[in-house]
Amino acid sequence: MRLRNLLPILALTAAPAFAQDAHFGLQAGISMPQSDAKDFVDSKMGLGLGLNVGIEFTGGHVLRPRLDFTRTKGTLNELGVSFDNTVTTTTLGMDYNYFVSGKATEGFYLIAGLGFAKTKVEASVPGFGSASDSKNALAIALGAGFQFTPMVGADLRYTTTHPDFGGTDKFKNDAINLGVTFRF
């Protein structure tokens, strides 16, 4: 293996050594699907849960590895047939949060994230059966948040992942996520 391939891995494993503090956290919220996902679940909102570890650095910089789970269900009526559809997304990623105040426990912050998402789509017609498929793709997140207290904050994130289920176009699994974060 070449050294240039190892550099990103070494940088991520060395980052905690320079951190001031690290805290475990949970997040819970709602997901408003956009693009193809919105059409697939007939514009219904979903729920999301997640775990994260905030690794704090000086100057308001935070790396936040996170594991997110979002599920959205809806019924779509096409040509007189009802389809019960579900989109489930599991994402393992890393966010970079920048706190404008310079302190990782207070105020407004910006979010940029990158990760790996597994998207599962399921469709069923009552009385006729069901079908499902899952694919993996790159996930990107952008957003902002506000830390109300050292333990409670809120995020507004736009997430996007476009898995390829075959066919002519990729499935655009985009969402606006509004969540509450808890830090321990």
PDB file of N, CA, C and O in Angstrom, residues 23-28 50-55 62-68 93 95 97 155 180-184:
ATOM      1  N   HIS A  23     -16.939  14.110  23.540  1.00  0.00           N
ATOM      2  CA  HIS A  23     -18.204  13.812  24.206  1.00  0.00           C
ATOM      3  C   HIS A  23     -19.068  12.944  23.315  1.00  0.00           C
ATOM      4  O   HIS A  23     -19.146  13.162  22.107  1.00  0.00           O
ATOM      5  N   PHE A  24     -19.743  11.972  23.929  1.00  0.00           N
ATOM      6  CA  PHE A  24     -20.713  11.165  23.202  1.00  0.00           C
ATOM      7  C   PHE A  24     -22.010  11.941  23.091  1.00  0.00           C
ATOM      8  O   PHE A  24     -22.324  12.767  23.939  1.00  0.00           O
ATOM      9  N   GLY A  25     -22.757  11.663  22.060  1.00  0.00           N
ATOM     10  CA  GLY A  25     -24.012  12.364  21.875  1.00  0.00           C
ATOM     11  C   GLY A  25     -25.046  11.522  21.155  1.00  0.00           C
ATOM     12  O   GLY A  25     -24.732  10.491  20.554  1.00  0.00           O
ATOM     13  N   LEU A  26     -26.267  11.974  21.241  1.00  0.00           N
ATOM     14  CA  LEU A  26     -27.410  11.372  20.551  1.00  0.00           C
ATOM     15  C   LEU A  26     -28.117  12.470  19.779  1.00  0.00           C
ATOM     16  O   LEU A  26     -28.081  13.637  20.169  1.00  0.00           O
ATOM     17  N   GLN A  27     -28.783  12.098  18.701  1.00  0.00           N
ATOM     18  CA  GLN A  27     -29.621  13.050  18.011  1.00  0.00           C
ATOM     19  C   GLN A  27     -30.913  12.355  17.593  1.00  0.00           C
ATOM     20  O   GLN A  27     -30.924  11.160  17.340  1.00  0.00           O
ATOM     21  N   ALA A  28     -31.982  13.131  17.564  1.00  0.00           N
ATOM     22  CA  ALA A  28     -33.288  12.643  17.138  1.00  0.00           C
ATOM     23  C   ALA A  28     -33.963  13.763  16.378  1.00  0.00           C
ATOM     24  O   ALA A  28     -33.785  14.944  16.708  1.00  0.00           O
ATOM     25  N   GLY A  50     -29.727   8.902  15.895  1.00  0.00           N
ATOM     26  CA  GLY A  50     -28.315   8.732  15.635  1.00  0.00           C
ATOM     27  C   GLY A  50     -27.461   8.826  16.876  1.00  0.00           C
ATOM     28  O   GLY A  50     -27.906   9.242  17.942  1.00  0.00           O
ATOM     29  N   LEU A  51     -26.213   8.395  16.687  1.00  0.00           N
ATOM     30  CA  LEU A  51     -25.175   8.470  17.709  1.00  0.00           C
ATOM     31  C   LEU A  51     -24.024   9.273  17.137  1.00  0.00           C
ATOM     32  O   LEU A  51     -23.753   9.214  15.934  1.00  0.00           O
ATOM     33  N   ASN A  52     -23.304  10.010  18.000  1.00  0.00           N
ATOM     34  CA  ASN A  52     -22.146  10.739  17.517  1.00  0.00           C
ATOM     35  C   ASN A  52     -21.127  10.888  18.637  1.00  0.00           C
ATOM     36  O   ASN A  52     -21.429  10.668  19.805  1.00  0.00           O
ATOM     37  N   VAL A  53     -19.934  11.258  18.243  1.00  0.00           N
ATOM     38  CA  VAL A  53     -18.869  11.577  19.195  1.00  0.00           C
ATOM     39  C   VAL A  53     -18.286  12.911  18.756  1.00  0.00           C
ATOM     40  O   VAL A  53     -17.717  13.015  17.679  1.00  0.00           O
ATOM     41  N   GLY A  54     -18.457  13.933  19.587  1.00  0.00           N
ATOM     42  CA  GLY A  54     -17.896  15.239  19.277  1.00  0.00           C
ATOM     43  C   GLY A  54     -16.466  15.325  19.778  1.00  0.00           C
ATOM     44  O   GLY A  54     -16.209  15.208  20.972  1.00  0.00           O
ATOM     45  N   ILE A  55     -15.532  15.480  18.858  1.00  0.00           N
ATOM     46  CA  ILE A  55     -14.116  15.612  19.212  1.00  0.00           C
ATOM     47  C   ILE A  55     -13.769  17.085  19.057  1.00  0.00           C
ATOM     48  O   ILE A  55     -13.702  17.610  17.951  1.00  0.00           O
ATOM     49  N   VAL A  62     -14.838  21.302  15.610  1.00  0.00           N
ATOM     50  CA  VAL A  62     -15.283  20.013  16.135  1.00  0.00           C
ATOM     51  C   VAL A  62     -15.381  19.016  14.985  1.00  0.00           C
ATOM     52  O   VAL A  62     -15.978  19.305  13.943  1.00  0.00           O
ATOM     53  N   LEU A  63     -14.793  17.839  15.174  1.00  0.00           N
ATOM     54  CA  LEU A  63     -15.024  16.702  14.277  1.00  0.00           C
ATOM     55  C   LEU A  63     -16.061  15.829  14.961  1.00  0.00           C
ATOM     56  O   LEU A  63     -15.945  15.544  16.153  1.00  0.00           O
ATOM     57  N   ARG A  64     -17.076  15.420  14.210  1.00  0.00           N
ATOM     58  CA  ARG A  64     -18.153  14.636  14.807  1.00  0.00           C
ATOM     59  C   ARG A  64     -18.431  13.383  13.969  1.00  0.00           C
ATOM     60  O   ARG A  64     -19.247  13.411  13.056  1.00  0.00           O
ATOM     61  N   PRO A  65     -17.730  12.266  14.275  1.00  0.00           N
ATOM     62  CA  PRO A  65     -18.110  11.008  13.635  1.00  0.00           C
ATOM     63  C   PRO A  65     -19.542  10.683  14.060  1.00  0.00           C
ATOM     64  O   PRO A  65     -19.908  10.889  15.221  1.00  0.00           O
ATOM     65  N   ARG A  66     -20.336  10.177  13.117  1.00  0.00           N
ATOM     66  CA  ARG A  66     -21.737   9.929  13.449  1.00  0.00           C
ATOM     67  C   ARG A  66     -22.295   8.723  12.702  1.00  0.00           C
ATOM     68  O   ARG A  66     -21.839   8.390  11.620  1.00  0.00           O
ATOM     69  N   LEU A  67     -23.274   8.110  13.323  1.00  0.00           N
ATOM     70  CA  LEU A  67     -24.034   7.014  12.735  1.00  0.00           C
ATOM     71  C   LEU A  67     -25.492   7.439  12.777  1.00  0.00           C
ATOM     72  O   LEU A  67     -26.037   7.700  13.860  1.00  0.00           O
ATOM     73  N   ASP A  68     -26.129   7.569  11.624  1.00  0.00           N
ATOM     74  CA  ASP A  68     -27.513   8.036  11.523  1.00  0.00           C
ATOM     75  C   ASP A  68     -28.396   6.962  10.909  1.00  0.00           C
ATOM     76  O   ASP A  68     -27.974   6.238   9.997  1.00  0.00           O
ATOM     77  N   GLY A  93     -20.670   8.545   8.901  1.00  0.00           N
ATOM     78  CA  GLY A  93     -19.947   9.668   8.332  1.00  0.00           C
ATOM     79  C   GLY A  93     -19.220  10.500   9.365  1.00  0.00           C
ATOM     80  O   GLY A  93     -19.190  10.189  10.552  1.00  0.00           O
ATOM     81  N   ASP A  95     -18.745  14.693  10.367  1.00  0.00           N
ATOM     82  CA  ASP A  95     -19.069  16.103  10.179  1.00  0.00           C
ATOM     83  C   ASP A  95     -17.927  16.959  10.708  1.00  0.00           C
ATOM     84  O   ASP A  95     -17.279  16.611  11.684  1.00  0.00           O
ATOM     85  N   ASN A  97     -17.778  20.625  12.260  1.00  0.00           N
ATOM     86  CA  ASN A  97     -18.598  21.728  12.767  1.00  0.00           C
ATOM     87  C   ASN A  97     -17.679  22.886  13.151  1.00  0.00           C
ATOM     88  O   ASN A  97     -16.684  22.679  13.839  1.00  0.00           O
ATOM     89  N   ASP A 155     -29.860  21.029  15.016  1.00  0.00           N
ATOM     90  CA  ASP A 155     -29.227  21.050  13.693  1.00  0.00           C
ATOM     91  C   ASP A 155     -30.292  21.168  12.614  1.00  0.00           C
ATOM     92  O   ASP A 155     -31.350  20.551  12.720  1.00  0.00           O
ATOM     93  N   VAL A 180     -32.640  17.478  17.137  1.00  0.00           N
ATOM     94  CA  VAL A 180     -32.187  17.940  18.441  1.00  0.00           C
ATOM     95  C   VAL A 180     -31.007  17.070  18.821  1.00  0.00           C
ATOM     96  O   VAL A 180     -31.039  15.840  18.646  1.00  0.00           O
ATOM     97  N   THR A 181     -29.925  17.686  19.297  1.00  0.00           N
ATOM     98  CA  THR A 181     -28.737  16.945  19.680  1.00  0.00           C
ATOM     99  C   THR A 181     -28.559  17.021  21.195  1.00  0.00           C
ATOM    100  O   THR A 181     -28.823  18.053  21.817  1.00  0.00           O
ATOM    101  N   PHE A 182     -28.119  15.911  21.758  1.00  0.00           N
ATOM    102  CA  PHE A 182     -27.844  15.813  23.192  1.00  0.00           C
ATOM    103  C   PHE A 182     -26.409  15.377  23.365  1.00  0.00           C
ATOM    104  O   PHE A 182     -25.964  14.428  22.726  1.00  0.00           O
ATOM    105  N   ARG A 183     -25.677  16.042  24.225  1.00  0.00           N
ATOM    106  CA  ARG A 183     -24.251  15.778  24.461  1.00  0.00           C
ATOM    107  C   ARG A 183     -24.068  15.312  25.891  1.00  0.00           C
ATOM    108  O   ARG A 183     -24.671  15.850  26.831  1.00  0.00           O
ATOM    109  N   PHE A 184     -23.231  14.294  26.086  1.00  0.00           N
ATOM    110  CA  PHE A 184     -22.990  13.751  27.433  1.00  0.00           C
ATOM    111  C   PHE A 184     -21.529  13.884  27.822  1.00  0.00           C
ATOM    112  O   PHE A 184     -20.673  13.892  27.026  1.00  0.00           O
TER     113      PHE A 184
END
